[in-house]
Coordinates of C-alpha atoms and ligand atoms in Angstrom, one line a residue:
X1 CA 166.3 113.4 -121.5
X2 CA 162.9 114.5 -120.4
X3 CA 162.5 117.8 -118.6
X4 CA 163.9 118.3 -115.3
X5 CA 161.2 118.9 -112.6
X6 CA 162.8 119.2 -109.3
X7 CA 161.1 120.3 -106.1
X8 CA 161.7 122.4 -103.2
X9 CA 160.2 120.6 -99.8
X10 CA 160.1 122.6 -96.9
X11 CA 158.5 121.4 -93.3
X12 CA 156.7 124.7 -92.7
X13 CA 158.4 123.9 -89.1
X14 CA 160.1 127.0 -88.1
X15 CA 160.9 130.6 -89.3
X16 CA 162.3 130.0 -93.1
X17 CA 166.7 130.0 -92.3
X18 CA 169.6 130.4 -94.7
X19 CA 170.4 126.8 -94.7
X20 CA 166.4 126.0 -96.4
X21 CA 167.1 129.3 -98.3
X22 CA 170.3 127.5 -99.4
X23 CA 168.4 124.1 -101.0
X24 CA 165.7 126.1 -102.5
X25 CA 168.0 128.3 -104.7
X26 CA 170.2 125.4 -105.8
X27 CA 166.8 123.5 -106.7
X28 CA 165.6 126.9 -108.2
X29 CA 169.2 127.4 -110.5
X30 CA 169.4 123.7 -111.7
X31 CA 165.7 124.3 -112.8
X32 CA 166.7 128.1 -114.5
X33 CA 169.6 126.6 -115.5
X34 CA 167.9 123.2 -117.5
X35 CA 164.9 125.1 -118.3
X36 CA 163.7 122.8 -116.3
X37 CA 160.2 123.4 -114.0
X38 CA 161.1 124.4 -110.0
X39 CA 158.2 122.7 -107.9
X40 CA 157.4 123.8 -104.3
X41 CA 155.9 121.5 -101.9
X42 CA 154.8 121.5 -98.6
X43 CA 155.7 118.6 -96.1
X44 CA 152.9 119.5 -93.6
X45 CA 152.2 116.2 -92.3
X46 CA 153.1 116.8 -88.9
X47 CA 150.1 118.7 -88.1
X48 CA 151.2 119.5 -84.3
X49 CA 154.6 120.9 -86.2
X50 CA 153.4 123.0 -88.7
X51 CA 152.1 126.8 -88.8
X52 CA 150.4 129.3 -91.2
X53 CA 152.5 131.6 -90.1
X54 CA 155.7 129.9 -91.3
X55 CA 154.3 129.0 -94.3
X56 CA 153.8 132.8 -95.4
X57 CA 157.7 133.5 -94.1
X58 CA 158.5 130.8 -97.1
X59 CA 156.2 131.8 -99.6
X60 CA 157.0 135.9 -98.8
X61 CA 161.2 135.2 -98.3
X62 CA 160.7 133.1 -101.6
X63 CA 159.3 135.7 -103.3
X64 CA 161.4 138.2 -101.9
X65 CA 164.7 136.4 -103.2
X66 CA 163.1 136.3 -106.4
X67 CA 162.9 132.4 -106.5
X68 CA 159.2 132.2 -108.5
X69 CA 158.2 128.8 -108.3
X70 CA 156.8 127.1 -111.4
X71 CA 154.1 124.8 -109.5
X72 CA 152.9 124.9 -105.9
X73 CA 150.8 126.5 -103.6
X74 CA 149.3 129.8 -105.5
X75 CA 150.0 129.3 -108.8
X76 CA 148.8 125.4 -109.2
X77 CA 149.9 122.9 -111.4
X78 CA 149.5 119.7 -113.2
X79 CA 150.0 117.5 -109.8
X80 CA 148.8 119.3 -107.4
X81 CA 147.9 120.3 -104.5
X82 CA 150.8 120.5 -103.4
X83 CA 150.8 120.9 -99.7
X84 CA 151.1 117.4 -98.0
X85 CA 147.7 117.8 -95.6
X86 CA 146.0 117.9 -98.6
X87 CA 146.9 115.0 -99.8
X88 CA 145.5 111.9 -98.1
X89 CA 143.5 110.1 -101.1
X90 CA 146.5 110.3 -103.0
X91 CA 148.8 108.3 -100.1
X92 CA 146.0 106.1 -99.5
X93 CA 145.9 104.6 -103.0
X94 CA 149.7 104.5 -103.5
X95 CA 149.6 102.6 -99.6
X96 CA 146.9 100.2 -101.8
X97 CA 149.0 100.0 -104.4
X98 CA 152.3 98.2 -101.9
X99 CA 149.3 96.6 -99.9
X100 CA 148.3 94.9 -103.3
X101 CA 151.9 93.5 -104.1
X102 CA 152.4 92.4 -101.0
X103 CA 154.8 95.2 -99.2
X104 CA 153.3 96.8 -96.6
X105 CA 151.3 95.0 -93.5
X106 CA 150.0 96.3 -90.3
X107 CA 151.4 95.3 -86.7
X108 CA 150.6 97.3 -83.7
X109 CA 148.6 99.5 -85.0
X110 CA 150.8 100.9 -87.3
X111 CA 151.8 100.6 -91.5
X112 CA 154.8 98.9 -92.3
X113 CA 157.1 98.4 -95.5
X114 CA 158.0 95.3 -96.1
X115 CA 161.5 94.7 -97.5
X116 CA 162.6 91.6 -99.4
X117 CA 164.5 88.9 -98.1
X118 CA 164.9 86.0 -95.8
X119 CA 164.6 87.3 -91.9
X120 CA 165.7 86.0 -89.0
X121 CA 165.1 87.3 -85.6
X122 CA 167.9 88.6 -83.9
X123 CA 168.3 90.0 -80.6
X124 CA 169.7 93.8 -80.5
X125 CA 172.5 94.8 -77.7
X126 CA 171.6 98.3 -78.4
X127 CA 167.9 98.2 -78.1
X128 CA 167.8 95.5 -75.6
X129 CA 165.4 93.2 -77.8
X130 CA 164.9 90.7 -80.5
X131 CA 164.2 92.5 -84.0
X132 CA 163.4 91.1 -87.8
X133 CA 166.4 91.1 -89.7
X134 CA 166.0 91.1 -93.2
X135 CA 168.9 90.0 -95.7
X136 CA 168.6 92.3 -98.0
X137 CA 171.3 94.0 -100.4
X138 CA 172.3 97.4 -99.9
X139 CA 170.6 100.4 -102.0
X140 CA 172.8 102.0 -104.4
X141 CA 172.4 105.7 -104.8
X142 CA 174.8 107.0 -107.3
X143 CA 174.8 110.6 -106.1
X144 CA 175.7 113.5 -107.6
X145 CA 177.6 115.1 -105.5
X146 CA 178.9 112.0 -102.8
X147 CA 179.7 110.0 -105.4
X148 CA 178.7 106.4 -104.7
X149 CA 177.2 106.2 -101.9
X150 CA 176.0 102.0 -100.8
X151 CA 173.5 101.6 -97.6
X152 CA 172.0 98.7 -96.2
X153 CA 168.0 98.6 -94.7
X154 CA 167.7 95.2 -93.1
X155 CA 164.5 96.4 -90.8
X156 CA 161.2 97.0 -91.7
X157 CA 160.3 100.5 -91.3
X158 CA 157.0 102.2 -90.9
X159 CA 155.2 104.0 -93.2
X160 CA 152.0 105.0 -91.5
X161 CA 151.8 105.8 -87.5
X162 CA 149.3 104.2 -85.3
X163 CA 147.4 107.4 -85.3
X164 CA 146.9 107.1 -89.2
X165 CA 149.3 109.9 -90.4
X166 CA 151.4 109.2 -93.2
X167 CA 155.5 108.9 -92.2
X168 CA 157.9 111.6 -93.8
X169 CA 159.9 108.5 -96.2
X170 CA 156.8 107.3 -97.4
X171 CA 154.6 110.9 -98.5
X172 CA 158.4 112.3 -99.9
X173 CA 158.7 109.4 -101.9
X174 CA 155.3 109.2 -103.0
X175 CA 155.3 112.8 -104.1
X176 CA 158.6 112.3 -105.9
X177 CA 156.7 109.7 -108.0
X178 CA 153.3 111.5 -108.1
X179 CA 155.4 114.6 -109.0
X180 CA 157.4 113.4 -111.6
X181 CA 160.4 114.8 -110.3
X182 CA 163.9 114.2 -112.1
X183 CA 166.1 115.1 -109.4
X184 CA 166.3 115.4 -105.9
X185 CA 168.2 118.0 -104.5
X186 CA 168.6 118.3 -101.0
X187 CA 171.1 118.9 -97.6
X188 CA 173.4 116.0 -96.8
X189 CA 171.6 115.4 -93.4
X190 CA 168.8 113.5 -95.8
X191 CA 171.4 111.1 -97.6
X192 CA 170.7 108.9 -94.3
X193 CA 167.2 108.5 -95.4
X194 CA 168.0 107.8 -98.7
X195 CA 168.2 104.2 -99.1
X196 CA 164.8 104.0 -97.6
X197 CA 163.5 106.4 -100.3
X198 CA 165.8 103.8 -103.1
X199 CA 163.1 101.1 -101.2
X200 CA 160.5 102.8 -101.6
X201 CA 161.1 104.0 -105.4
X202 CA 161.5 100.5 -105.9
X203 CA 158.6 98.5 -104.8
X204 CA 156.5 101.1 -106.4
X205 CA 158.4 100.2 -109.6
X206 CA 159.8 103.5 -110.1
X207 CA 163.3 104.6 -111.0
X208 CA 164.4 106.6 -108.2
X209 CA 165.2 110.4 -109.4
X210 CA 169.1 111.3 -109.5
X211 CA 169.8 112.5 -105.9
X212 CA 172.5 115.5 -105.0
X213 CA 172.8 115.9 -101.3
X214 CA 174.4 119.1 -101.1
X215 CA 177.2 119.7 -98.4
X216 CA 176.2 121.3 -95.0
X217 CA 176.5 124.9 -94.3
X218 CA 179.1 124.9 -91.0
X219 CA 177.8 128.4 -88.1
X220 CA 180.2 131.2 -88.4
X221 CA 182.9 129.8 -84.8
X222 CA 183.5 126.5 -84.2
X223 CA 182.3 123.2 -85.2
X224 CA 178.6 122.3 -86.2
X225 CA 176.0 122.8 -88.2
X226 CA 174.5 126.1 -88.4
X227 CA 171.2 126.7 -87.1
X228 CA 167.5 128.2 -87.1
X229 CA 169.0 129.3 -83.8
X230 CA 172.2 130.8 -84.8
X231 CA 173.0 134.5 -85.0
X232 CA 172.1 135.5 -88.4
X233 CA 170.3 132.7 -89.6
X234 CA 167.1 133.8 -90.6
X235 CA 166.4 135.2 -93.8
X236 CA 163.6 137.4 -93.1
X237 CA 166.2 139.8 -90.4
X238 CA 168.3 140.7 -93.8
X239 CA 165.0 141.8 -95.6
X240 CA 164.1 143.7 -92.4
X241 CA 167.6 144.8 -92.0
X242 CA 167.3 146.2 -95.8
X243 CA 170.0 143.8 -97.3
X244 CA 169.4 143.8 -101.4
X245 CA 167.9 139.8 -101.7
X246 CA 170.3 139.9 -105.6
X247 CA 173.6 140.2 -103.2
X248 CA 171.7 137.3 -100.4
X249 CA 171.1 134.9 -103.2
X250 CA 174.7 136.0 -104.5
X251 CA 176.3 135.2 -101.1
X252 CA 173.8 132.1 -100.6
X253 CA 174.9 130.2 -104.5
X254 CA 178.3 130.4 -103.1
X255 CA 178.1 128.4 -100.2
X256 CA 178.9 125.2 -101.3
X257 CA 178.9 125.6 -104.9
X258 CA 181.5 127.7 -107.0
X259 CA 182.1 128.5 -110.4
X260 CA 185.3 127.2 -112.3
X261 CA 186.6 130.4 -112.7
X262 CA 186.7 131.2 -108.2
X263 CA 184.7 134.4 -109.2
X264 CA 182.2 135.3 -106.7
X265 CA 180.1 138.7 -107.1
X266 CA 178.0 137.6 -110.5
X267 CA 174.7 138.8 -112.1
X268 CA 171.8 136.1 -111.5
X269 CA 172.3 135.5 -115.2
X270 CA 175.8 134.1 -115.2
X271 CA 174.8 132.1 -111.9
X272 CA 172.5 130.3 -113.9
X273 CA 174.7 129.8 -117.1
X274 CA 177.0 128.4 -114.5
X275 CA 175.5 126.8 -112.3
X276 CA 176.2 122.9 -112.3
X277 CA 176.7 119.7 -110.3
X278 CA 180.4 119.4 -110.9
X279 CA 180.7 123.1 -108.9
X280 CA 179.3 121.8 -105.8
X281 CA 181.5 120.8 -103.6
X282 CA 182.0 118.1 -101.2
X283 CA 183.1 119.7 -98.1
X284 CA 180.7 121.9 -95.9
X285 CA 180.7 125.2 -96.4
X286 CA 181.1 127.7 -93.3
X287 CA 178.8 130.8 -92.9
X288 CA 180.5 134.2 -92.7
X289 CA 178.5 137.4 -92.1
X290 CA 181.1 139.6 -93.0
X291 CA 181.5 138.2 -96.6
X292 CA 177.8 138.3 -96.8
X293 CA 177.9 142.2 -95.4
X294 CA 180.6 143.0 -97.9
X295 CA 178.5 141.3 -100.8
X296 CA 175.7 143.9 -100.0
X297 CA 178.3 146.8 -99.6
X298 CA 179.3 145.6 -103.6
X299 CA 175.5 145.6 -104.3
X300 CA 174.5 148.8 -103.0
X301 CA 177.3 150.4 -104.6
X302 CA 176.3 149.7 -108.2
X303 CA 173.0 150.9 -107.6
X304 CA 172.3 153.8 -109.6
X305 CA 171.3 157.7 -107.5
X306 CA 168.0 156.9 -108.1
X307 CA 167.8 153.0 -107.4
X308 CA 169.6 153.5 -104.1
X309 CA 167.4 156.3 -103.1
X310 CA 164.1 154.8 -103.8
X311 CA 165.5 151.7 -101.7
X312 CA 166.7 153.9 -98.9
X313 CA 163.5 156.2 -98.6
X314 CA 161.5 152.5 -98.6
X315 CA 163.9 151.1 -96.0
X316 CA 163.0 154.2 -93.7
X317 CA 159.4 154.3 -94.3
X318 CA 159.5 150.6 -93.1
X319 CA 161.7 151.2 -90.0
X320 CA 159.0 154.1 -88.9
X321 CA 161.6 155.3 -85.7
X322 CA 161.3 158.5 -84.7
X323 CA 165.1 159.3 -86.6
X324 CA 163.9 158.1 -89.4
X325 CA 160.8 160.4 -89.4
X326 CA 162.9 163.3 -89.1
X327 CA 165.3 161.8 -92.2
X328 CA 161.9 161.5 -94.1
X329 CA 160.6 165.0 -93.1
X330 CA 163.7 167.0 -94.2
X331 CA 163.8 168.5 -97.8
X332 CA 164.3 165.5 -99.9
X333 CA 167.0 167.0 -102.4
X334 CA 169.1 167.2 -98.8
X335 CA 167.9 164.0 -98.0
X336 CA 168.7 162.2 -101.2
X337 CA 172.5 164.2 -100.7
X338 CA 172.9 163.2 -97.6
X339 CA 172.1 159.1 -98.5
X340 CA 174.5 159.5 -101.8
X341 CA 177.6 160.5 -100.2
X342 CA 176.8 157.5 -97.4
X343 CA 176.4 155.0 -100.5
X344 CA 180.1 154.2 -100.9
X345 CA 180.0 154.1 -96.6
X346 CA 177.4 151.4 -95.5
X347 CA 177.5 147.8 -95.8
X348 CA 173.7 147.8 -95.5
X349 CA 170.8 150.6 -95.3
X350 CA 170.6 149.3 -92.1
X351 CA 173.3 151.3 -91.0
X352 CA 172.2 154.5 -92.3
X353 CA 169.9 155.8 -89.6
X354 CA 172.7 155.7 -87.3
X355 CA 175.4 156.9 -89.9
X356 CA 173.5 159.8 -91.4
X357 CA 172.0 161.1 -88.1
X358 CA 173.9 164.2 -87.3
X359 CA 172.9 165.6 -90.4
X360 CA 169.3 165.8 -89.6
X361 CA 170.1 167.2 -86.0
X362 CA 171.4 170.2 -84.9
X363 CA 172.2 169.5 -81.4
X364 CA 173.8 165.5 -82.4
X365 CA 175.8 163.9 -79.6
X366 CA 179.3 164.7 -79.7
X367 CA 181.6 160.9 -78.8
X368 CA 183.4 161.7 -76.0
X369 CA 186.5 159.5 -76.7
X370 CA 187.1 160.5 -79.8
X371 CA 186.6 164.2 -78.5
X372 CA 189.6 163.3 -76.5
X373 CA 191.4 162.1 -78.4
X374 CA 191.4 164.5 -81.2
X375 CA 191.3 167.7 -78.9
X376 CA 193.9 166.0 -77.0
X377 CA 196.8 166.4 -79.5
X378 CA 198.5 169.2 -81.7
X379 CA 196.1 172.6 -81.0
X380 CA 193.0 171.7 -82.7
X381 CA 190.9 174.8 -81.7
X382 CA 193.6 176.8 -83.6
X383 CA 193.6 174.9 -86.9
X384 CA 189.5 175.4 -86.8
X385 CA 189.7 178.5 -86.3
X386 CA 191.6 179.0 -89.1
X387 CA 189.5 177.0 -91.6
X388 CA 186.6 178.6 -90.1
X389 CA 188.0 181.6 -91.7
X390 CA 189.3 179.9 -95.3
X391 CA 186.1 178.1 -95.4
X392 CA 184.1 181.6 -95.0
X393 CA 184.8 182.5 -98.2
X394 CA 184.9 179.7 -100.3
X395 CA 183.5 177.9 -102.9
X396 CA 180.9 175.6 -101.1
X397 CA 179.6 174.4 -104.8
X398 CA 182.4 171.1 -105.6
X399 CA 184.0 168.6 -103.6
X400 CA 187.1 170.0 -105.1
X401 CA 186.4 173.7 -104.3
X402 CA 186.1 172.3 -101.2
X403 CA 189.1 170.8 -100.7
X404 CA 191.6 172.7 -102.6
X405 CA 190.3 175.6 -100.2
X406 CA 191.7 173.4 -97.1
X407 CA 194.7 172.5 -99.2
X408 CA 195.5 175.8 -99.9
X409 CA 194.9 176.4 -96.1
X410 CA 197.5 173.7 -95.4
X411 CA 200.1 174.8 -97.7
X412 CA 199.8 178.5 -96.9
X413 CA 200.2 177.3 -92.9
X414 CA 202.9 174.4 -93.6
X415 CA 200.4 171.6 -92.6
X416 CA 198.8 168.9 -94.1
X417 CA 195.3 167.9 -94.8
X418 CA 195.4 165.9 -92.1
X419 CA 195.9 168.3 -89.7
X420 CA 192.6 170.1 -90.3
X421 CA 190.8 166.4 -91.1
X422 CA 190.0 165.0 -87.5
X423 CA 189.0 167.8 -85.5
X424 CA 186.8 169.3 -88.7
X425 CA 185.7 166.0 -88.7
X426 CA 184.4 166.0 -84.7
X427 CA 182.8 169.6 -85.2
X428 CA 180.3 168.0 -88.4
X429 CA 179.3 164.9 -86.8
X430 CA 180.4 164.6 -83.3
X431 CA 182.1 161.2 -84.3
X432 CA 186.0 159.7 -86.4
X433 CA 183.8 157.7 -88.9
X434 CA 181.5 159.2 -92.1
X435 CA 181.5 160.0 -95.6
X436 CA 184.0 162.1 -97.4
X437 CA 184.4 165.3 -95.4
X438 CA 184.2 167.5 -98.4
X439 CA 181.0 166.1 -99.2
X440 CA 180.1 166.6 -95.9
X441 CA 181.0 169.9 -96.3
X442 CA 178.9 170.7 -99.1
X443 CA 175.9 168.6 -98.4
X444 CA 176.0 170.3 -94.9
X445 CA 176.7 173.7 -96.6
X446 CA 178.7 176.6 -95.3
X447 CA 176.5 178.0 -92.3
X448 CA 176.0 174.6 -90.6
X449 CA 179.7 174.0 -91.0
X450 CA 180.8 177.3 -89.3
X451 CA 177.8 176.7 -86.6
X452 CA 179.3 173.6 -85.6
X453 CA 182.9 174.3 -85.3
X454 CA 181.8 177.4 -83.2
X455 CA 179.8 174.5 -81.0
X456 CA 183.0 172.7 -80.7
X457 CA 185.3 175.2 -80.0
X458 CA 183.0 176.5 -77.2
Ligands
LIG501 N1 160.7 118.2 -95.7 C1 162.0 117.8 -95.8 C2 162.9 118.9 -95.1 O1 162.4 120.0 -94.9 C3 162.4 117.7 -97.3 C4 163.4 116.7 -97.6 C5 163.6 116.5 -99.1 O2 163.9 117.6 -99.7 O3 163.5 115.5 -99.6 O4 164.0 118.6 -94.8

C-alpha cells in the first residue's frame, strides 16, 4: 500500500482540550507508527468562529506534547496551505468540478449536492413541510473501529451557504482528496457525518480513505461527554501546572486505546511499536485525573537529580510568586536538596511551592489541627526534648546517622520511632505531610532542627 498520510483537523474554535489532544496523538502514532506523514490542517472556515489566539494554543500545546507535524502551517508542504481560509480557489474548482457532472445546483441562494436517485416530495411531520426525498442506497463505511457501519442520505444537503462560505462536509472532504489522505482518524461524534463525506468522495470519483472513529472520552462523574468546559480539560493548565507532556501523552494514548499486553506506563517508543487499530476500543473511555496525576508522579520519579531540578527551577521561574522568589534566591545546593527529597512526594511540580515552603521560612505557619492533635496525646514536649538532646550530638551527615540516632533514642527510652515521628514532624514544618523526616533533618541541618523544636515547645 502507498504511504499513509493522515491529518489532524482542528476548528481553531476554542482553547485546544484533552479530547482534540486525544485525536491528534492517535493520528500522530498511526503516522510514527507506519512511517507514515502526520498532516495538520486548519478548519477555519467559520470566520466568526475562529481565533489567532487559539490557533497558537494548538500549534504551542502540539509542540509541547512533542507531536511535530510533518506538513501544515509552518513547515509547508506538498498540498498546502493548509489552513482552510486560505483555500477558496482550490474549493471553487472542485465545486466546478460536481457543477460540471451534474451534482451540485443552486436554490435559494445557496450550493447544493445533488444525490442520485429518483425523488419524490414528501411531507415531513417533524419539520412541518414537504421535502425531496431521494431513493438512494445507504453509504457503506467499513470502519475501523465500528465495524460496519450502513447510513442512508436521502436529502440533498448543502455545500455552500448563501453568504458564499464553503460548508464543513464539503471543504473536509475536498481536503481529504486534495490531501491525499489514507485514513481518517477522528472522534465518534463525526461518524454521523460520514456518509455524507462517502457522497461526497464518490461523486468526485474518489475512494473514500479508511475511516476510524475513535470512541468518546466520558468527564470524570457521571454520564456525558467530557468537555472544553470540564474541570481539567484543557491541556495548556497541565503545561502551566508543570505536568511532564511524556506522562500527558502517556495518559492521553490510553484512553481508548490499550496495548495487548494491559501495560500502561510505556516509553513513546513502545507506544508507537504498539500502537494499532485492533487496540482501540469500542467503548468510551472515561477521564480520571488521579490516574493522569499518578502517571506524572511515575514520570517525575525516573527523572534523574539533574533532570528534575532543571525542570523544577524552570517551573518556578515561570510561576514568578513571591514563594517561589524566595525558593529561587536561597543557596541553590539547599535548594536543589530541598526539591530531591520532595521528588518521591509530589504528583506534580505544581505542588512543590506549597510542599517545600517551610524550608525556605523561618517563621512557617504551624496547622493548628494537626498541632492538636499531635500535642494532644502521649507527652510530646517531653520526647522532644529528649531528641533535642540525642540529636545535639549526632551525626547530621546520612539519612541513616540520622535515624539510627533516634532509634537508639527509642530503644534506650523503651519507645518506638513513632513516638518521636509526629511531633518532630510538627516542629520542622508546622504540618503531618512531607518528605522523609530524616532527610528533612539533614537537608534542614542540625541548628534549624533544634531552633524549631525550641519554637514548638514554647
Ligand atoms: N474540524 C473538525 C473538528 O474539529 C475535523 C473533523 C475531522 O477530523 O474530519 O472536529
Amino acid at each position: 500500500m502507498s504511504q499513509v498520510r493522515v491529518r489532524f483537523a482542528p476548528s481553531p474554535t476554542g482553547f485546544f482540550h484533552i479530547g482534540s489532544a486525544r485525536t491528534a496523538l492517535f493520528n500522530w502514532l498511526y503516522a510514527r507508527h507506519t512511517g507514515g506523514v502526520f498532516v495538520l490542517r486548519i478548519e477555519d472556515t467559520d470566520q466568526a468562529r475562529n481565533s489567532e489566539e487559539f490557533l497558537n494554543v494548538i500549534y504551542d500545546s502540539l509542540t509541547w506534547l512533542g507531536m511535530t507535524w510533518d506538513e501544515g502551517p509552518k513547515v509547508g508542504g506538498n498540498y498546502g496551505p493548509y489552513r482552510q481560509s486560505e483555500r477558496g480557489p482550490i474549493y471553487k474548482e472542485y465545486l466546478q468540478k460536481l457543477i460540471d457532472a451534474g451534482r451540485a445546483y443552486e436554490k435559494d441562494g445557496a450550493v447544493w449536492f445533488k444525490l442520485l436517485g429518483d425523488r419524490s416530495e414528501v411531507y415531513d411531520d417533524h419539520r412541518q413541510k414537504t421535502v425531496t426525498k431521494v431513493a438512494n442506497t445507504p453509504a457503506v463505511i467499513d470502519d475501523q473501529i465500528r465495524g460496519r457501519v450502513e447510513r442512508l442520505e436521502d436529502e440533498d444537503f448543502v455545500i455552500f451557504r448563501s453568504d458564499g462560505n464553503p460548508v464543513f462536509h464539503f471543504v473536509n472532504v475536498v481536503d481529504d482528496i486534495a490531501m491525499k489522505i489514507t485514513h481518517v482518524i477522528r472522534g465518534e461524534d463525526h461518524l454521523s457525518n460520514t456518509s455524507k463525506h462517502v457522497e461526497l468522495f464518490k461523486a468526485f470519483g474518489v475512494q473514500p480513505p479508511v475511516f476510524a472513529h475513535i470512541p468518546l472520552i466520558l468527564k470524570q462523574n457521571g454520564p456525558g461527554k467530557m468537555s472544553k468546559r470540564d474541570q481539567g480539560a484543557l491541556i495548556e493548565e497541565y503545561q502551566k501546572r508543570g505536568y511532564l507532556p511524556e506522562a500527558l501523552v502517556n495518559f492521553l494514548s490510553l484512553l481508548g486505546w490499550s496495548p495487548k499486553d494491559d501495560r500502561e506506563k510505556m516509553p513513546i517508543a513502545d507506544i508507537i511499536a504498539l500502537f494499532d487499530f485492533p487496540g482501540i476500543n469500542q467503548s468510551n473511555a472515561r477521564f480520571d485525573d488521579k490516574k493522569l496525576a499518578h502517571m506524572n508522579m511515575a514520570y517525575l520519579l525516573e527523572l534523574t537529580a539533574d533532570v528534575f531540578v532543571v525542570q523544577a527551577r524552570a517551573y518556578y521561574e515561570k510561576l514568578g510568586t513571591p514563594v517561589a522568589a524566595v525558593a529561587l534566591a536561597a543557596d541553590p545546593v539547599y535548594f536543589r536538596e530541598v526539591l530531591l527529597i520532595s521528588q518521591p512526594k509530589i504528583k506534580g511540580l505544581e505542588e512543590l511551592p506549597a510542599y517545600t515552603a517551610y524550608f525556605f521560612a523561618e517563621d512557617f505557619a504551624i496547622d493548628a489541627k494537626v498541632r492538636d492533635k499531635v500535642m494532644g496525646k502521649g507527652d510530646p514536649k517531653a520526647r522532644l526534648a529528649e531528641l533535642a538532646e540525642a540529636l545535639a550530638t549526632a551525626d547530621f551527615s546520612s539519612d541513616t546517622a540520622i535515624e539510627e540516632t533516634i532509634k537508639a533514642l527509642a530503644t534506650a527510652k523503651g519507645l518506638g520511632f513513632g513516638d518521636y515521628q509526629s511531633v518532630a514532624r510538627l516542629a520542622v514544618s508546622g504540618t503531618n505531610v512531607g518528605p522523609s523526616l530524616t532527610s528533612m533533618f539533614r537537608v534542614l541541618g542540625r541548628e534549624r532542627v533544634l531552633a524549631s523544636f525550641a519554637r514548638l515547645a514554647a
